[in-house]
Amino acid sequence: MCSCRRLGGGLVQPGGSLRLSCAASGLWFSRYVLGWFHQAPGKEREFVASIKQGGLSTGYADGVKGRFTISRDNAKNTVLLEMNSLKPEDTAVYSCAADHTWVAGGLLSRNMEYWGKGTLVTVSS
């Protein structure tokens, strides 16, 4: 079962920055691959970023590469997403997720075992 919480969503202007945080409980946190996904209204949920168990390997969707940074703190059971140079097309509900399997090319939402509640990020002037 999922037992996750996130903070940091909200309204930001294009070109601005925002940090999302997800804290998980009920997991052996360090054993899990962590990821961020987003879903815009009327669209399917898409992969955004991932980080391997040890935190040394990361992956990003092409549209966010160079702008977003994922990190984790296993001692705090927390995964972060630092978003910079935000664009209107980044507007979506963002969710953190956890699974056991690392996939270098990007995570699939259908394979994720645990999910956070999700928070809306709106990028608009």
Short mmCIF file of N, CA, C and O in Angstrom, two decimals:
data_model
loop_
_atom_site.label_atom_id
_atom_site.label_comp_id
_atom_site.label_asym_id
_atom_site.label_seq_id
_atom_site.Cartn_x
_atom_site.Cartn_y
_atom_site.Cartn_z
N MET A 1 0.85 -1.20 0.00
CA MET A 1 0.00 0.00 0.00
C MET A 1 0.88 1.24 0.00
O MET A 1 2.02 1.22 0.44
N CYS A 2 0.29 2.33 -0.48
CA CYS A 2 1.00 3.60 -0.55
C CYS A 2 0.74 4.42 0.70
O CYS A 2 -0.39 4.53 1.18
N SER A 3 1.81 5.00 1.22
CA SER A 3 1.71 5.90 2.37
C SER A 3 2.67 7.05 2.14
O SER A 3 3.76 7.11 2.73
N CYS A 4 2.27 7.97 1.25
CA CYS A 4 3.16 9.03 0.81
C CYS A 4 2.47 10.39 0.93
O CYS A 4 1.25 10.50 0.85
N ARG A 5 3.29 11.42 1.09
CA ARG A 5 2.81 12.79 1.13
C ARG A 5 3.74 13.68 0.33
O ARG A 5 4.94 13.41 0.23
N ARG A 6 3.18 14.74 -0.25
CA ARG A 6 3.97 15.69 -1.04
C ARG A 6 3.64 17.12 -0.65
O ARG A 6 2.50 17.44 -0.30
N LEU A 7 4.64 17.96 -0.76
CA LEU A 7 4.49 19.39 -0.54
C LEU A 7 5.22 20.13 -1.65
O LEU A 7 6.16 19.64 -2.23
N GLY A 8 4.76 21.35 -1.93
CA GLY A 8 5.49 22.21 -2.85
C GLY A 8 4.77 22.61 -4.12
O GLY A 8 5.31 23.41 -4.89
N GLY A 9 3.58 22.10 -4.37
CA GLY A 9 2.84 22.49 -5.54
C GLY A 9 2.30 23.91 -5.42
O GLY A 9 2.32 24.51 -4.36
N GLY A 10 1.83 24.43 -6.55
CA GLY A 10 1.28 25.77 -6.54
C GLY A 10 1.42 26.46 -7.87
O GLY A 10 1.68 25.84 -8.90
N LEU A 11 1.26 27.78 -7.84
CA LEU A 11 1.32 28.61 -9.04
C LEU A 11 2.69 29.26 -9.16
O LEU A 11 3.21 29.82 -8.19
N VAL A 12 3.25 29.20 -10.36
CA VAL A 12 4.54 29.81 -10.62
C VAL A 12 4.53 30.41 -12.03
O VAL A 12 3.87 29.90 -12.92
N GLN A 13 5.26 31.49 -12.21
CA GLN A 13 5.33 32.13 -13.51
C GLN A 13 6.27 31.39 -14.45
O GLN A 13 7.20 30.71 -13.99
N PRO A 14 6.04 31.48 -15.76
CA PRO A 14 6.98 30.88 -16.70
C PRO A 14 8.40 31.37 -16.45
O PRO A 14 8.63 32.55 -16.22
N GLY A 15 9.35 30.44 -16.51
CA GLY A 15 10.73 30.76 -16.21
C GLY A 15 11.09 30.65 -14.75
O GLY A 15 12.28 30.71 -14.41
N GLY A 16 10.10 30.47 -13.90
CA GLY A 16 10.33 30.36 -12.48
C GLY A 16 10.75 28.97 -12.05
O GLY A 16 10.92 28.07 -12.87
N SER A 17 10.90 28.81 -10.74
CA SER A 17 11.36 27.56 -10.17
C SER A 17 10.43 27.11 -9.06
O SER A 17 9.75 27.91 -8.43
N LEU A 18 10.43 25.81 -8.83
CA LEU A 18 9.60 25.23 -7.79
C LEU A 18 10.23 23.92 -7.34
O LEU A 18 10.79 23.19 -8.16
N ARG A 19 10.13 23.63 -6.05
CA ARG A 19 10.64 22.38 -5.53
C ARG A 19 9.50 21.55 -4.96
O ARG A 19 8.71 22.04 -4.14
N LEU A 20 9.41 20.31 -5.39
CA LEU A 20 8.44 19.37 -4.88
C LEU A 20 9.14 18.38 -3.95
O LEU A 20 10.27 17.98 -4.20
N SER A 21 8.44 17.98 -2.91
CA SER A 21 8.98 17.05 -1.94
C SER A 21 7.96 15.97 -1.64
O SER A 21 6.77 16.25 -1.52
N CYS A 22 8.43 14.75 -1.53
CA CYS A 22 7.57 13.62 -1.20
C CYS A 22 8.23 12.82 -0.10
O CYS A 22 9.37 12.37 -0.25
N ALA A 23 7.54 12.63 1.00
CA ALA A 23 8.01 11.82 2.11
C ALA A 23 7.16 10.56 2.21
O ALA A 23 5.94 10.63 2.20
N ALA A 24 7.83 9.42 2.30
CA ALA A 24 7.15 8.14 2.32
C ALA A 24 7.33 7.44 3.66
O ALA A 24 8.36 7.59 4.32
N SER A 25 6.33 6.70 4.04
CA SER A 25 6.39 5.85 5.22
C SER A 25 5.87 4.47 4.86
O SER A 25 5.18 4.29 3.86
N GLY A 26 6.20 3.50 5.70
CA GLY A 26 5.76 2.14 5.45
C GLY A 26 6.58 1.41 4.41
O GLY A 26 6.16 0.35 3.93
N LEU A 27 7.73 1.96 4.04
CA LEU A 27 8.60 1.37 3.04
C LEU A 27 10.02 1.20 3.59
O LEU A 27 10.44 1.97 4.44
N TRP A 28 10.71 0.20 3.08
CA TRP A 28 12.15 0.12 3.25
C TRP A 28 12.70 1.04 2.16
O TRP A 28 13.06 0.61 1.08
N PHE A 29 12.76 2.32 2.46
CA PHE A 29 12.90 3.36 1.46
C PHE A 29 14.11 3.19 0.56
O PHE A 29 14.01 3.38 -0.66
N SER A 30 15.24 2.84 1.13
CA SER A 30 16.47 2.75 0.36
C SER A 30 16.46 1.63 -0.67
O SER A 30 17.30 1.62 -1.57
N ARG A 31 15.54 0.70 -0.55
CA ARG A 31 15.46 -0.43 -1.48
C ARG A 31 14.65 -0.10 -2.74
O ARG A 31 14.59 -0.92 -3.65
N TYR A 32 14.07 1.08 -2.81
CA TYR A 32 13.15 1.41 -3.89
C TYR A 32 13.73 2.42 -4.88
O TYR A 32 14.37 3.40 -4.50
N VAL A 33 13.47 2.15 -6.15
CA VAL A 33 13.60 3.17 -7.18
C VAL A 33 12.49 4.19 -6.97
O VAL A 33 11.35 3.83 -6.69
N LEU A 34 12.82 5.46 -7.11
CA LEU A 34 11.84 6.53 -6.93
C LEU A 34 11.68 7.31 -8.22
O LEU A 34 12.61 7.45 -9.01
N GLY A 35 10.48 7.83 -8.42
CA GLY A 35 10.22 8.58 -9.63
C GLY A 35 9.18 9.65 -9.44
O GLY A 35 8.44 9.68 -8.44
N TRP A 36 9.16 10.57 -10.38
CA TRP A 36 8.14 11.60 -10.46
C TRP A 36 7.41 11.46 -11.79
O TRP A 36 8.04 11.23 -12.83
N PHE A 37 6.10 11.61 -11.74
CA PHE A 37 5.25 11.58 -12.91
C PHE A 37 4.35 12.80 -12.89
O PHE A 37 4.12 13.40 -11.84
N HIS A 38 3.84 13.17 -14.05
CA HIS A 38 2.84 14.21 -14.08
C HIS A 38 1.73 13.86 -15.06
O HIS A 38 1.90 13.06 -15.97
N GLN A 39 0.57 14.47 -14.83
CA GLN A 39 -0.59 14.22 -15.66
C GLN A 39 -1.34 15.53 -15.86
O GLN A 39 -1.83 16.12 -14.91
N ALA A 40 -1.41 15.96 -17.11
CA ALA A 40 -2.17 17.16 -17.46
C ALA A 40 -3.63 16.79 -17.68
O ALA A 40 -3.94 15.63 -17.99
N PRO A 41 -4.53 17.74 -17.55
CA PRO A 41 -5.96 17.45 -17.76
C PRO A 41 -6.22 16.84 -19.12
O PRO A 41 -5.77 17.36 -20.14
N GLY A 42 -6.94 15.73 -19.14
CA GLY A 42 -7.29 15.08 -20.38
C GLY A 42 -6.19 14.28 -21.04
O GLY A 42 -6.37 13.78 -22.15
N LYS A 43 -5.05 14.15 -20.37
CA LYS A 43 -3.92 13.43 -20.94
C LYS A 43 -3.48 12.30 -20.02
O LYS A 43 -3.83 12.27 -18.83
N GLU A 44 -2.71 11.37 -20.57
CA GLU A 44 -2.20 10.26 -19.79
C GLU A 44 -1.06 10.71 -18.88
O GLU A 44 -0.36 11.68 -19.17
N ARG A 45 -0.88 9.99 -17.80
CA ARG A 45 0.23 10.27 -16.90
C ARG A 45 1.55 9.95 -17.59
O ARG A 45 1.69 8.92 -18.25
N GLU A 46 2.53 10.83 -17.43
CA GLU A 46 3.80 10.70 -18.10
C GLU A 46 4.95 10.67 -17.11
O GLU A 46 4.91 11.32 -16.06
N PHE A 47 5.98 9.95 -17.49
CA PHE A 47 7.21 9.90 -16.71
C PHE A 47 7.92 11.25 -16.77
O PHE A 47 7.99 11.88 -17.83
N VAL A 48 8.48 11.67 -15.64
CA VAL A 48 9.22 12.92 -15.56
C VAL A 48 10.68 12.67 -15.19
O VAL A 48 11.59 13.11 -15.90
N ALA A 49 10.91 11.97 -14.08
CA ALA A 49 12.27 11.77 -13.60
C ALA A 49 12.32 10.55 -12.70
O ALA A 49 11.33 10.17 -12.09
N SER A 50 13.50 9.95 -12.60
CA SER A 50 13.69 8.78 -11.76
C SER A 50 15.07 8.81 -11.13
O SER A 50 15.99 9.46 -11.63
N ILE A 51 15.21 8.08 -10.02
CA ILE A 51 16.49 7.99 -9.34
C ILE A 51 16.64 6.60 -8.75
O ILE A 51 15.72 6.06 -8.14
N LYS A 52 17.80 6.01 -8.95
CA LYS A 52 18.07 4.66 -8.52
C LYS A 52 18.23 4.59 -7.00
O LYS A 52 18.40 5.62 -6.34
N GLN A 53 18.23 3.37 -6.47
CA GLN A 53 18.23 3.19 -5.02
C GLN A 53 19.37 3.93 -4.32
O GLN A 53 19.15 4.57 -3.29
N GLY A 54 20.56 3.85 -4.86
CA GLY A 54 21.71 4.49 -4.25
C GLY A 54 21.82 5.98 -4.54
O GLY A 54 22.67 6.65 -3.94
N GLY A 55 21.02 6.49 -5.45
CA GLY A 55 21.00 7.90 -5.75
C GLY A 55 22.03 8.37 -6.76
O GLY A 55 22.07 9.56 -7.08
N LEU A 56 22.86 7.47 -7.28
CA LEU A 56 23.91 7.86 -8.20
C LEU A 56 23.46 7.89 -9.65
O LEU A 56 24.09 8.56 -10.47
N SER A 57 22.41 7.17 -9.98
CA SER A 57 21.89 7.13 -11.34
C SER A 57 20.53 7.79 -11.40
O SER A 57 19.67 7.55 -10.54
N THR A 58 20.34 8.61 -12.41
CA THR A 58 19.07 9.31 -12.60
C THR A 58 18.64 9.21 -14.05
O THR A 58 19.43 8.92 -14.94
N GLY A 59 17.36 9.46 -14.28
CA GLY A 59 16.82 9.50 -15.62
C GLY A 59 15.78 10.60 -15.73
O GLY A 59 15.11 10.93 -14.75
N TYR A 60 15.65 11.16 -16.93
CA TYR A 60 14.73 12.27 -17.14
C TYR A 60 14.03 12.13 -18.47
O TYR A 60 14.60 11.63 -19.45
N ALA A 61 12.79 12.58 -18.51
CA ALA A 61 12.10 12.70 -19.77
C ALA A 61 12.78 13.78 -20.61
O ALA A 61 13.33 14.74 -20.08
N ASP A 62 12.71 13.62 -21.93
CA ASP A 62 13.39 14.56 -22.81
C ASP A 62 12.94 16.00 -22.59
O ASP A 62 13.74 16.93 -22.68
N GLY A 63 11.67 16.18 -22.31
CA GLY A 63 11.14 17.52 -22.17
C GLY A 63 11.58 18.27 -20.94
O GLY A 63 11.42 19.50 -20.87
N VAL A 64 12.14 17.57 -19.95
CA VAL A 64 12.56 18.23 -18.71
C VAL A 64 14.06 18.14 -18.49
O VAL A 64 14.58 18.76 -17.55
N LYS A 65 14.75 17.40 -19.31
CA LYS A 65 16.18 17.21 -19.15
C LYS A 65 16.91 18.55 -19.22
O LYS A 65 16.69 19.34 -20.12
N GLY A 66 17.76 18.80 -18.23
CA GLY A 66 18.47 20.06 -18.15
C GLY A 66 17.74 21.12 -17.36
O GLY A 66 18.34 22.14 -17.02
N ARG A 67 16.46 20.91 -17.07
CA ARG A 67 15.68 21.87 -16.29
C ARG A 67 15.28 21.33 -14.92
O ARG A 67 15.21 22.09 -13.96
N PHE A 68 15.02 20.03 -14.84
CA PHE A 68 14.59 19.41 -13.60
C PHE A 68 15.72 18.56 -13.01
O PHE A 68 16.51 17.97 -13.75
N THR A 69 15.76 18.47 -11.70
CA THR A 69 16.73 17.64 -11.01
C THR A 69 16.03 16.84 -9.92
O THR A 69 15.34 17.40 -9.08
N ILE A 70 16.22 15.52 -9.96
CA ILE A 70 15.67 14.65 -8.93
C ILE A 70 16.77 14.27 -7.95
O ILE A 70 17.92 14.08 -8.34
N SER A 71 16.42 14.19 -6.68
CA SER A 71 17.36 13.77 -5.66
C SER A 71 16.61 13.02 -4.57
O SER A 71 15.39 13.07 -4.50
N ARG A 72 17.36 12.33 -3.71
CA ARG A 72 16.73 11.58 -2.64
C ARG A 72 17.57 11.66 -1.38
O ARG A 72 18.79 11.82 -1.42
N ASP A 73 16.90 11.53 -0.25
CA ASP A 73 17.54 11.47 1.05
C ASP A 73 16.96 10.26 1.75
O ASP A 73 15.87 10.32 2.32
N ASN A 74 17.68 9.15 1.70
CA ASN A 74 17.16 7.91 2.25
C ASN A 74 16.99 7.98 3.77
O ASN A 74 16.12 7.31 4.33
N ALA A 75 17.82 8.76 4.44
CA ALA A 75 17.70 8.91 5.88
C ALA A 75 16.40 9.58 6.27
O ALA A 75 15.86 9.33 7.36
N LYS A 76 15.88 10.45 5.40
CA LYS A 76 14.63 11.16 5.65
C LYS A 76 13.45 10.58 4.90
O LYS A 76 12.35 11.12 4.98
N ASN A 77 13.67 9.49 4.17
CA ASN A 77 12.61 8.87 3.37
C ASN A 77 11.95 9.88 2.45
O ASN A 77 10.72 9.94 2.34
N THR A 78 12.77 10.68 1.78
CA THR A 78 12.26 11.79 0.99
C THR A 78 12.86 11.79 -0.41
O THR A 78 14.05 11.51 -0.58
N VAL A 79 12.04 12.11 -1.39
CA VAL A 79 12.50 12.33 -2.75
C VAL A 79 12.08 13.74 -3.17
O VAL A 79 10.96 14.18 -2.86
N LEU A 80 12.97 14.44 -3.84
CA LEU A 80 12.75 15.82 -4.23
C LEU A 80 12.78 15.95 -5.74
O LEU A 80 13.43 15.19 -6.45
N LEU A 81 12.06 16.94 -6.24
CA LEU A 81 12.13 17.33 -7.63
C LEU A 81 12.31 18.83 -7.69
O LEU A 81 11.41 19.59 -7.33
N GLU A 82 13.48 19.26 -8.13
CA GLU A 82 13.78 20.67 -8.32
C GLU A 82 13.46 21.03 -9.77
O GLU A 82 14.04 20.46 -10.69
N MET A 83 12.53 21.94 -9.96
CA MET A 83 12.08 22.32 -11.29
C MET A 83 12.49 23.76 -11.57
O MET A 83 12.15 24.67 -10.82
N ASN A 84 13.23 23.95 -12.63
CA ASN A 84 13.71 25.26 -13.05
C ASN A 84 13.24 25.56 -14.47
O ASN A 84 12.88 24.67 -15.22
N SER A 85 13.28 26.84 -14.81
CA SER A 85 12.88 27.29 -16.15
C SER A 85 11.54 26.70 -16.56
O SER A 85 11.37 26.16 -17.66
N LEU A 86 10.58 26.82 -15.68
CA LEU A 86 9.28 26.19 -15.90
C LEU A 86 8.56 26.80 -17.10
O LEU A 86 8.65 28.01 -17.35
N LYS A 87 7.85 25.95 -17.81
CA LYS A 87 7.09 26.33 -18.99
C LYS A 87 5.61 26.05 -18.77
O LYS A 87 5.26 25.18 -17.97
N PRO A 88 4.74 26.75 -19.48
CA PRO A 88 3.30 26.47 -19.34
C PRO A 88 2.96 25.00 -19.58
O PRO A 88 2.04 24.48 -18.93
N GLU A 89 3.68 24.33 -20.47
CA GLU A 89 3.41 22.94 -20.74
C GLU A 89 3.79 22.01 -19.60
O GLU A 89 3.47 20.82 -19.63
N ASP A 90 4.48 22.53 -18.59
CA ASP A 90 4.77 21.75 -17.39
C ASP A 90 3.57 21.68 -16.45
O ASP A 90 3.61 20.92 -15.48
N THR A 91 2.55 22.45 -16.72
CA THR A 91 1.36 22.46 -15.88
C THR A 91 0.73 21.08 -15.83
O THR A 91 0.38 20.51 -16.87
N ALA A 92 0.60 20.53 -14.63
CA ALA A 92 0.07 19.18 -14.47
C ALA A 92 0.00 18.85 -12.98
O ALA A 92 0.52 19.58 -12.14
N VAL A 93 -0.63 17.74 -12.68
CA VAL A 93 -0.58 17.17 -11.35
C VAL A 93 0.66 16.29 -11.26
O VAL A 93 0.82 15.37 -12.06
N TYR A 94 1.50 16.57 -10.30
CA TYR A 94 2.75 15.83 -10.12
C TYR A 94 2.62 14.85 -8.96
O TYR A 94 2.12 15.21 -7.90
N SER A 95 3.10 13.64 -9.18
CA SER A 95 3.04 12.60 -8.17
C SER A 95 4.37 11.89 -8.05
O SER A 95 5.07 11.67 -9.04
N CYS A 96 4.73 11.53 -6.83
CA CYS A 96 5.90 10.69 -6.62
C CYS A 96 5.46 9.23 -6.57
O CYS A 96 4.31 8.92 -6.27
N ALA A 97 6.39 8.34 -6.87
CA ALA A 97 6.08 6.92 -6.89
C ALA A 97 7.33 6.12 -6.58
O ALA A 97 8.45 6.61 -6.70
N ALA A 98 7.13 4.86 -6.18
CA ALA A 98 8.22 3.98 -5.82
C ALA A 98 8.00 2.59 -6.38
O ALA A 98 6.86 2.12 -6.45
N ASP A 99 9.09 1.95 -6.75
CA ASP A 99 9.05 0.59 -7.25
C ASP A 99 10.39 -0.06 -7.00
O ASP A 99 11.35 0.60 -6.59
N HIS A 100 10.48 -1.37 -7.26
CA HIS A 100 11.71 -2.12 -7.01
C HIS A 100 12.67 -2.13 -8.18
O HIS A 100 13.86 -2.37 -8.00
N THR A 101 12.18 -1.91 -9.39
CA THR A 101 12.96 -2.16 -10.59
C THR A 101 13.44 -0.87 -11.23
O THR A 101 12.65 0.03 -11.54
N TRP A 102 14.75 -0.79 -11.46
CA TRP A 102 15.33 0.34 -12.16
C TRP A 102 15.28 0.11 -13.67
O TRP A 102 15.68 -0.95 -14.15
N VAL A 103 14.79 1.09 -14.38
CA VAL A 103 14.75 1.07 -15.83
C VAL A 103 15.43 2.33 -16.32
O VAL A 103 14.91 3.43 -16.11
N ALA A 104 16.55 2.17 -16.99
CA ALA A 104 17.35 3.32 -17.37
C ALA A 104 16.63 4.25 -18.34
O ALA A 104 16.81 5.46 -18.30
N GLY A 105 15.81 3.70 -19.20
CA GLY A 105 15.14 4.50 -20.21
C GLY A 105 13.94 5.29 -19.71
O GLY A 105 13.37 6.08 -20.46
N GLY A 106 13.55 5.07 -18.47
CA GLY A 106 12.40 5.76 -17.91
C GLY A 106 11.42 4.78 -17.30
O GLY A 106 11.26 3.65 -17.78
N LEU A 107 10.77 5.21 -16.25
CA LEU A 107 9.84 4.36 -15.54
C LEU A 107 8.46 4.37 -16.20
O LEU A 107 8.05 5.36 -16.80
N LEU A 108 7.76 3.25 -16.04
CA LEU A 108 6.38 3.13 -16.52
C LEU A 108 5.44 3.24 -15.33
O LEU A 108 5.62 2.56 -14.33
N SER A 109 4.45 4.10 -15.45
CA SER A 109 3.54 4.32 -14.34
C SER A 109 2.82 3.05 -13.93
O SER A 109 2.55 2.83 -12.74
N ARG A 110 2.51 2.19 -14.89
CA ARG A 110 1.79 0.96 -14.60
C ARG A 110 2.60 0.00 -13.75
O ARG A 110 2.04 -0.91 -13.14
N ASN A 111 3.91 0.16 -13.71
CA ASN A 111 4.77 -0.73 -12.94
C ASN A 111 5.07 -0.23 -11.54
O ASN A 111 5.67 -0.96 -10.75
N MET A 112 4.70 0.99 -11.22
CA MET A 112 5.02 1.56 -9.92
C MET A 112 4.11 0.98 -8.85
O MET A 112 2.89 0.87 -9.04
N GLU A 113 4.69 0.64 -7.71
CA GLU A 113 3.95 -0.02 -6.64
C GLU A 113 3.28 0.95 -5.69
O GLU A 113 2.16 0.70 -5.23
N TYR A 114 3.94 2.05 -5.37
CA TYR A 114 3.43 3.02 -4.40
C TYR A 114 3.35 4.40 -5.03
O TYR A 114 4.22 4.79 -5.81
N TRP A 115 2.31 5.14 -4.63
CA TRP A 115 2.07 6.47 -5.18
C TRP A 115 1.77 7.48 -4.08
O TRP A 115 1.10 7.16 -3.10
N GLY A 116 2.26 8.70 -4.28
CA GLY A 116 1.86 9.81 -3.44
C GLY A 116 0.52 10.36 -3.88
O GLY A 116 -0.06 9.93 -4.90
N LYS A 117 0.00 11.32 -3.13
CA LYS A 117 -1.32 11.87 -3.41
C LYS A 117 -1.38 12.71 -4.69
O LYS A 117 -2.40 12.74 -5.36
N GLY A 118 -0.31 13.39 -5.01
CA GLY A 118 -0.28 14.27 -6.16
C GLY A 118 -0.59 15.70 -5.78
O GLY A 118 -1.41 15.96 -4.90
N THR A 119 0.06 16.64 -6.47
CA THR A 119 -0.18 18.05 -6.23
C THR A 119 -0.14 18.80 -7.56
O THR A 119 0.62 18.46 -8.46
N LEU A 120 -0.97 19.82 -7.67
CA LEU A 120 -1.08 20.56 -8.92
C LEU A 120 0.00 21.63 -9.00
O LEU A 120 0.16 22.45 -8.09
N VAL A 121 0.71 21.63 -10.12
CA VAL A 121 1.66 22.68 -10.45
C VAL A 121 1.12 23.43 -11.65
O VAL A 121 0.88 22.83 -12.70
N THR A 122 0.90 24.72 -11.49
CA THR A 122 0.38 25.56 -12.57
C THR A 122 1.42 26.59 -12.95
O THR A 122 1.85 27.38 -12.11
N VAL A 123 1.81 26.58 -14.21
CA VAL A 123 2.79 27.53 -14.73
C VAL A 123 2.05 28.50 -15.64
O VAL A 123 1.62 28.13 -16.73
N SER A 124 1.91 29.73 -15.18
CA SER A 124 1.13 30.72 -15.92
C SER A 124 1.54 32.11 -15.50
O SER A 124 1.93 32.35 -14.36
N SER A 125 1.45 33.05 -16.45
CA SER A 125 1.73 34.44 -16.16
C SER A 125 0.50 35.15 -15.65
O SER A 125 0.57 36.28 -15.18
#
